[in-house]
Amino acid sequence: MSALQKRNDAVDINGFTNTVTTDNHITSAGSSWYFAVCAIMGVAALAFMGLSFKKHRSQRIFHYITAAICMVACIAYFAMGSNLGWTAIQVEFPRSDPKVSGLMRQIFYVRYIDWFVTTPLLLADLLLTCGLPGPTILYVILVNEIMVVTGLVGALVKSTYKWGFFTFGTVAFLFVAYSVVIEGRTYAKALGADIHKTYILCGVWTIALWFLYPIAWGLSEGGNVISSDGEAVFYGVLDILAKPGFGALLIWGHRNIDLARLGLHFKDPEDHANSIGNEKHRNGADSRSHGVTSGTDATTTTNTTTTTHV
């Protein structure tokens, strides 16, 4: 790690003065960890895109969504590794521990921009898998956005009122968890054992991890208990498991599931052209068949007429 720290001078190039100067922030080690997570997210995005080519184009929606999740996270972690996308907020609980000492703590708002984009996509992956109705999916995503925004506002508030926003976010999360665990499971069960198994595996994985995010928030942006480097590791591990880890489970579970079973139908230009060609071919065959039949009938009629005349 020491050699890596010597090569990583992002915290020196992009210093700790933004709107104000922070004295409670990541170190070179934290920056290096953020860059490592950035690399993991980037590799995962490329892997999911690569795996999509093994599927027909009309069957790739889950690959595309999952790759997009990791792609956005990759950019966010690049920003944090570069010591960008943050502001300094006065802490509510000053600490004597040197690792968290100081009155102004570094808050990475870019993390919440990441979550605002990626968590709805993640929920779309899950809730499309179980065949939940469109209006319900949209409603769950809206509540999820409330959860993310209240978390950001709470992180940017320096007074005890931050815990009010934390409470709003926690209640919103509990609604999302209920929708995934209870409602989604009921719909998935009706679609077949393989779909139900995939949904349960991915759903339990996601909600179990999401329960840890409020704890991470309370120890870092909220309570100023762990250092900014500790915050980086906590959130980074959770994001790796919740995005590339979740994506791997989901793509593996969908390997033999046809999207039509989920009520999802996407047309492909080649399929549409082939369908038109096949239809024209059938129509031509029908016409020729009709013409042969008419000719036979005409011959039979002529013969019958001739025989009668004789």
GROMACS .gro file of C-alpha atoms in nm:
model
  310
    1MET     CA    1   0.000   0.000   0.000
    2SER     CA    2   0.289   0.238   0.073
    3ALA     CA    3   0.413   0.220  -0.288
    4LEU     CA    4   0.060   0.279  -0.412
    5GLN     CA    5   0.026   0.578  -0.182
    6LYS     CA    6   0.345   0.730  -0.323
    7ARG     CA    7   0.212   0.701  -0.679
    8ASN     CA    8  -0.134   0.840  -0.589
    9ASP     CA    9  -0.112   1.217  -0.547
   10ALA     CA   10  -0.479   1.296  -0.616
   11VAL     CA   11  -0.529   1.440  -0.267
   12ASP     CA   12  -0.232   1.672  -0.330
   13ILE     CA   13  -0.343   1.782  -0.675
   14ASN     CA   14  -0.708   1.828  -0.569
   15GLY     CA   15  -0.667   1.959  -0.216
   16PHE     CA   16  -0.905   1.992   0.076
   17THR     CA   17  -1.028   2.343   0.013
   18ASN     CA   18  -1.364   2.357  -0.161
   19THR     CA   19  -1.625   2.604  -0.040
   20VAL     CA   20  -1.433   2.585   0.288
   21THR     CA   21  -1.131   2.393   0.411
   22THR     CA   22  -1.192   2.054   0.572
   23ASP     CA   23  -0.975   1.909   0.848
   24ASN     CA   24  -1.154   1.570   0.863
   25HIS     CA   25  -1.104   1.397   0.529
   26ILE     CA   26  -0.969   1.099   0.337
   27THR     CA   27  -0.598   1.032   0.307
   28SER     CA   28  -0.400   0.897   0.013
   29ALA     CA   29  -0.494   0.546   0.129
   30GLY     CA   30  -0.865   0.629   0.109
   31SER     CA   31  -0.816   0.779  -0.236
   32SER     CA   32  -0.638   0.464  -0.354
   33TRP     CA   33  -0.922   0.249  -0.222
   34TYR     CA   34  -1.175   0.458  -0.411
   35PHE     CA   35  -0.975   0.410  -0.731
   36ALA     CA   36  -0.963   0.034  -0.666
   37VAL     CA   37  -1.342   0.022  -0.635
   38CYS     CA   38  -1.365   0.234  -0.951
   39ALA     CA   39  -1.164  -0.032  -1.136
   40ILE     CA   40  -1.384  -0.313  -1.003
   41MET     CA   41  -1.698  -0.130  -1.116
   42GLY     CA   42  -1.549  -0.065  -1.460
   43VAL     CA   43  -1.446  -0.428  -1.512
   44ALA     CA   44  -1.790  -0.545  -1.397
   45ALA     CA   45  -1.964  -0.308  -1.642
   46LEU     CA   46  -1.754  -0.441  -1.930
   47ALA     CA   47  -1.815  -0.800  -1.821
   48PHE     CA   48  -2.193  -0.756  -1.814
   49MET     CA   49  -2.187  -0.587  -2.154
   50GLY     CA   50  -1.974  -0.870  -2.291
   51LEU     CA   51  -2.210  -1.134  -2.154
   52SER     CA   52  -2.501  -0.956  -2.323
   53PHE     CA   53  -2.367  -1.068  -2.663
   54LYS     CA   54  -2.442  -1.427  -2.566
   55LYS     CA   55  -2.810  -1.333  -2.555
   56HIS     CA   56  -3.044  -1.240  -2.837
   57ARG     CA   57  -3.085  -0.863  -2.861
   58SER     CA   58  -3.445  -0.886  -2.748
   59GLN     CA   59  -3.329  -1.063  -2.429
   60ARG     CA   60  -3.058  -0.822  -2.308
   61ILE     CA   61  -3.244  -0.571  -2.092
   62PHE     CA   62  -3.111  -0.708  -1.761
   63HIS     CA   63  -2.755  -0.708  -1.894
   64TYR     CA   64  -2.793  -0.347  -2.007
   65ILE     CA   65  -2.941  -0.226  -1.678
   66THR     CA   66  -2.683  -0.407  -1.467
   67ALA     CA   67  -2.394  -0.280  -1.681
   68ALA     CA   68  -2.532   0.076  -1.653
   69ILE     CA   69  -2.541   0.046  -1.272
   70CYS     CA   70  -2.171  -0.041  -1.258
   71MET     CA   71  -2.082   0.218  -1.522
   72VAL     CA   72  -2.236   0.503  -1.322
   73ALA     CA   73  -2.074   0.375  -1.001
   74CYS     CA   74  -1.738   0.358  -1.179
   75ILE     CA   75  -1.759   0.729  -1.265
   76ALA     CA   76  -1.867   0.822  -0.911
   77TYR     CA   77  -1.578   0.630  -0.756
   78PHE     CA   78  -1.336   0.791  -0.999
   79ALA     CA   79  -1.457   1.129  -0.875
   80MET     CA   80  -1.414   1.029  -0.509
   81GLY     CA   81  -1.074   0.874  -0.576
   82SER     CA   82  -0.975   1.201  -0.740
   83ASN     CA   83  -1.085   1.384  -0.422
   84LEU     CA   84  -1.364   1.561  -0.613
   85GLY     CA   85  -1.740   1.585  -0.574
   86TRP     CA   86  -1.743   1.677  -0.206
   87THR     CA   87  -1.812   1.961   0.034
   88ALA     CA   88  -1.719   2.024   0.398
   89ILE     CA   89  -1.990   2.023   0.666
   90GLN     CA   90  -1.950   2.109   1.034
   91VAL     CA   91  -1.977   1.793   1.243
   92GLU     CA   92  -2.243   1.756   1.510
   93PHE     CA   93  -2.023   1.541   1.733
   94PRO     CA   94  -1.657   1.659   1.754
   95ARG     CA   95  -1.423   1.372   1.851
   96SER     CA   96  -1.087   1.360   2.023
   97ASP     CA   97  -0.968   1.060   1.821
   98PRO     CA   98  -0.702   1.189   1.575
   99LYS     CA   99  -0.864   0.988   1.292
  100VAL     CA  100  -1.189   1.185   1.320
  101SER     CA  101  -1.072   1.504   1.488
  102GLY     CA  102  -1.159   1.837   1.339
  103LEU     CA  103  -1.478   2.038   1.306
  104MET     CA  104  -1.532   2.014   0.930
  105ARG     CA  105  -1.595   1.670   0.781
  106GLN     CA  106  -1.564   1.588   0.413
  107ILE     CA  107  -1.900   1.482   0.263
  108PHE     CA  108  -1.899   1.322  -0.083
  109TYR     CA  109  -2.225   1.437  -0.241
  110VAL     CA  110  -2.125   1.257  -0.562
  111ARG     CA  111  -2.198   0.931  -0.376
  112TYR     CA  112  -2.563   1.031  -0.348
  113ILE     CA  113  -2.579   1.129  -0.715
  114ASP     CA  114  -2.458   0.776  -0.788
  115TRP     CA  115  -2.726   0.624  -0.566
  116PHE     CA  116  -2.996   0.851  -0.712
  117VAL     CA  117  -2.926   0.700  -1.054
  118THR     CA  118  -2.825   0.343  -0.972
  119THR     CA  119  -3.067   0.236  -0.698
  120PRO     CA  120  -3.376   0.288  -0.922
  121LEU     CA  121  -3.202   0.080  -1.191
  122LEU     CA  122  -3.127  -0.189  -0.935
  123LEU     CA  123  -3.488  -0.192  -0.822
  124ALA     CA  124  -3.598  -0.209  -1.186
  125ASP     CA  125  -3.380  -0.520  -1.226
  126LEU     CA  126  -3.547  -0.679  -0.925
  127LEU     CA  127  -3.908  -0.575  -0.977
  128LEU     CA  128  -3.912  -0.654  -1.350
  129THR     CA  129  -3.786  -1.000  -1.259
  130CYS     CA  130  -4.090  -1.065  -1.042
  131GLY     CA  131  -4.336  -0.911  -1.291
  132LEU     CA  132  -4.460  -0.639  -1.056
  133PRO     CA  133  -4.709  -0.401  -1.228
  134GLY     CA  134  -4.558  -0.090  -1.388
  135PRO     CA  135  -4.736   0.165  -1.166
  136THR     CA  136  -4.619  -0.018  -0.854
  137ILE     CA  137  -4.261  -0.025  -0.981
  138LEU     CA  138  -4.270   0.350  -1.045
  139TYR     CA  139  -4.411   0.416  -0.699
  140VAL     CA  140  -4.145   0.205  -0.528
  141ILE     CA  141  -3.874   0.386  -0.726
  142LEU     CA  142  -4.018   0.724  -0.622
  143VAL     CA  143  -4.007   0.626  -0.254
  144ASN     CA  144  -3.652   0.502  -0.308
  145GLU     CA  145  -3.556   0.845  -0.444
  146ILE     CA  146  -3.700   1.002  -0.130
  147MET     CA  147  -3.474   0.770   0.070
  148VAL     CA  148  -3.163   0.882  -0.120
  149VAL     CA  149  -3.243   1.255  -0.118
  150THR     CA  150  -3.322   1.264   0.255
  151GLY     CA  151  -2.993   1.084   0.318
  152LEU     CA  152  -2.809   1.353   0.123
  153VAL     CA  153  -2.989   1.640   0.294
  154GLY     CA  154  -2.922   1.486   0.634
  155ALA     CA  155  -2.553   1.451   0.550
  156LEU     CA  156  -2.537   1.818   0.453
  157VAL     CA  157  -2.709   1.941   0.771
  158LYS     CA  158  -2.484   2.027   1.065
  159SER     CA  159  -2.748   2.032   1.342
  160THR     CA  160  -2.949   1.763   1.518
  161TYR     CA  161  -3.217   1.807   1.253
  162LYS     CA  162  -3.009   1.576   1.034
  163TRP     CA  163  -3.159   1.285   1.227
  164GLY     CA  164  -3.507   1.392   1.123
  165PHE     CA  165  -3.406   1.347   0.759
  166PHE     CA  166  -3.241   1.019   0.856
  167THR     CA  167  -3.576   0.905   1.000
  168PHE     CA  168  -3.763   0.999   0.682
  169GLY     CA  169  -3.509   0.804   0.479
  170THR     CA  170  -3.531   0.501   0.706
  171VAL     CA  171  -3.912   0.490   0.683
  172ALA     CA  172  -3.887   0.516   0.303
  173PHE     CA  173  -3.638   0.230   0.302
  174LEU     CA  174  -3.871   0.011   0.509
  175PHE     CA  175  -4.144   0.066   0.249
  176VAL     CA  176  -3.905  -0.033  -0.029
  177ALA     CA  177  -3.801  -0.341   0.169
  178TYR     CA  178  -4.166  -0.439   0.220
  179SER     CA  179  -4.238  -0.403  -0.152
  180VAL     CA  180  -3.939  -0.619  -0.245
  181VAL     CA  181  -3.972  -0.887   0.021
  182ILE     CA  182  -4.350  -0.922   0.047
  183GLU     CA  183  -4.517  -0.795  -0.271
  184GLY     CA  184  -4.242  -0.892  -0.512
  185ARG     CA  185  -4.210  -1.242  -0.371
  186THR     CA  186  -4.582  -1.305  -0.422
  187TYR     CA  187  -4.565  -1.206  -0.789
  188ALA     CA  188  -4.243  -1.400  -0.851
  189LYS     CA  189  -4.391  -1.718  -0.705
  190ALA     CA  190  -4.668  -1.712  -0.965
  191LEU     CA  191  -4.417  -1.702  -1.254
  192GLY     CA  192  -4.246  -2.032  -1.186
  193ALA     CA  193  -3.997  -2.197  -0.953
  194ASP     CA  194  -3.685  -2.080  -1.140
  195ILE     CA  195  -3.796  -1.716  -1.149
  196HIS     CA  196  -3.901  -1.732  -0.784
  197LYS     CA  197  -3.562  -1.875  -0.685
  198THR     CA  198  -3.372  -1.606  -0.876
  199TYR     CA  199  -3.586  -1.330  -0.729
  200ILE     CA  200  -3.554  -1.457  -0.371
  201LEU     CA  201  -3.177  -1.490  -0.401
  202CYS     CA  202  -3.127  -1.141  -0.548
  203GLY     CA  203  -3.395  -0.977  -0.335
  204VAL     CA  204  -3.268  -1.111  -0.002
  205TRP     CA  205  -2.911  -1.026  -0.103
  206THR     CA  206  -3.007  -0.667  -0.185
  207ILE     CA  207  -3.227  -0.589   0.114
  208ALA     CA  208  -2.981  -0.749   0.359
  209LEU     CA  209  -2.704  -0.524   0.225
  210TRP     CA  210  -2.926  -0.216   0.215
  211PHE     CA  211  -2.996  -0.258   0.588
  212LEU     CA  212  -2.626  -0.188   0.646
  213TYR     CA  213  -2.623   0.146   0.462
  214PRO     CA  214  -2.808   0.337   0.740
  215ILE     CA  215  -2.553   0.197   0.985
  216ALA     CA  216  -2.268   0.321   0.766
  217TRP     CA  217  -2.438   0.661   0.741
  218GLY     CA  218  -2.484   0.682   1.120
  219LEU     CA  219  -2.117   0.601   1.182
  220SER     CA  220  -1.981   0.840   0.921
  221GLU     CA  221  -2.182   1.139   0.793
  222GLY     CA  222  -2.419   1.126   1.088
  223GLY     CA  223  -2.223   1.045   1.402
  224ASN     CA  224  -1.864   1.116   1.293
  225VAL     CA  225  -1.754   0.792   1.461
  226ILE     CA  226  -1.536   0.636   1.191
  227SER     CA  227  -1.275   0.814   0.980
  228SER     CA  228  -1.330   0.920   0.621
  229ASP     CA  229  -1.102   0.636   0.512
  230GLY     CA  230  -1.313   0.395   0.720
  231GLU     CA  231  -1.623   0.539   0.556
  232ALA     CA  232  -1.465   0.477   0.215
  233VAL     CA  233  -1.402   0.111   0.298
  234PHE     CA  234  -1.747   0.056   0.453
  235TYR     CA  235  -1.940   0.207   0.162
  236GLY     CA  236  -1.702   0.062  -0.096
  237VAL     CA  237  -1.743  -0.297   0.022
  238LEU     CA  238  -2.121  -0.254   0.039
  239ASP     CA  239  -2.133  -0.108  -0.313
  240ILE     CA  240  -1.917  -0.388  -0.456
  241LEU     CA  241  -2.150  -0.648  -0.310
  242ALA     CA  242  -2.468  -0.455  -0.395
  243LYS     CA  243  -2.376  -0.379  -0.758
  244PRO     CA  244  -2.128  -0.618  -0.926
  245GLY     CA  245  -2.217  -0.890  -0.672
  246PHE     CA  246  -2.589  -0.842  -0.723
  247GLY     CA  247  -2.542  -0.819  -1.099
  248ALA     CA  248  -2.355  -1.150  -1.114
  249LEU     CA  249  -2.632  -1.325  -0.920
  250LEU     CA  250  -2.903  -1.169  -1.136
  251ILE     CA  251  -2.743  -1.244  -1.472
  252TRP     CA  252  -2.669  -1.600  -1.366
  253GLY     CA  253  -3.029  -1.645  -1.252
  254HIS     CA  254  -3.164  -1.508  -1.582
  255ARG     CA  255  -2.948  -1.732  -1.802
  256ASN     CA  256  -3.242  -1.960  -1.896
  257ILE     CA  257  -3.539  -1.728  -1.839
  258ASP     CA  258  -3.725  -1.598  -2.143
  259LEU     CA  259  -3.838  -1.237  -2.099
  260ALA     CA  260  -4.181  -1.322  -2.239
  261ARG     CA  261  -4.250  -1.511  -1.916
  262LEU     CA  262  -4.204  -1.181  -1.730
  263GLY     CA  263  -4.445  -1.000  -1.960
  264LEU     CA  264  -4.157  -0.822  -2.138
  265HIS     CA  265  -4.163  -0.815  -2.517
  266PHE     CA  266  -3.900  -0.633  -2.724
  267LYS     CA  267  -3.897  -0.642  -3.106
  268ASP     CA  268  -3.576  -0.689  -3.298
  269PRO     CA  269  -3.540  -0.538  -3.649
  270GLU     CA  270  -3.407  -0.864  -3.794
  271ASP     CA  271  -3.687  -1.065  -3.638
  272HIS     CA  272  -3.941  -0.818  -3.775
  273ALA     CA  273  -3.792  -0.841  -4.127
  274ASN     CA  274  -3.783  -1.220  -4.111
  275SER     CA  275  -4.142  -1.225  -3.990
  276ILE     CA  276  -4.252  -1.013  -4.287
  277GLY     CA  277  -4.055  -1.236  -4.526
  278ASN     CA  278  -4.206  -1.551  -4.383
  279GLU     CA  279  -4.553  -1.404  -4.406
  280LYS     CA  280  -4.501  -1.313  -4.772
  281HIS     CA  281  -4.370  -1.662  -4.840
  282ARG     CA  282  -4.675  -1.820  -4.678
  283ASN     CA  283  -4.909  -1.592  -4.870
  284GLY     CA  284  -4.732  -1.683  -5.196
  285ALA     CA  285  -4.758  -2.051  -5.115
  286ASP     CA  286  -5.126  -2.014  -5.037
  287SER     CA  287  -5.185  -1.836  -5.368
  288ARG     CA  288  -5.006  -2.104  -5.567
  289SER     CA  289  -5.193  -2.374  -5.379
  290HIS     CA  290  -5.520  -2.201  -5.458
  291GLY     CA  291  -5.429  -2.174  -5.826
  292VAL     CA  292  -5.349  -2.546  -5.859
  293THR     CA  293  -5.672  -2.639  -5.691
  294SER     CA  294  -5.870  -2.416  -5.927
  295GLY     CA  295  -5.700  -2.567  -6.231
  296THR     CA  296  -5.775  -2.919  -6.115
  297ASP     CA  297  -6.133  -2.828  -6.052
  298ALA     CA  298  -6.159  -2.672  -6.397
  299THR     CA  299  -6.020  -2.986  -6.565
  300THR     CA  300  -6.251  -3.206  -6.371
  301THR     CA  301  -6.546  -2.988  -6.467
  302THR     CA  302  -6.447  -2.996  -6.835
  303ASN     CA  303  -6.412  -3.370  -6.835
  304THR     CA  304  -6.742  -3.411  -6.663
  305THR     CA  305  -6.911  -3.182  -6.915
  306THR     CA  306  -6.758  -3.370  -7.207
  307THR     CA  307  -6.865  -3.703  -7.073
  308THR     CA  308  -7.218  -3.581  -7.025
  309HIS     CA  309  -7.229  -3.446  -7.382
  310VAL     CA  310  -7.118  -3.780  -7.523
   0.00000   0.00000   0.00000
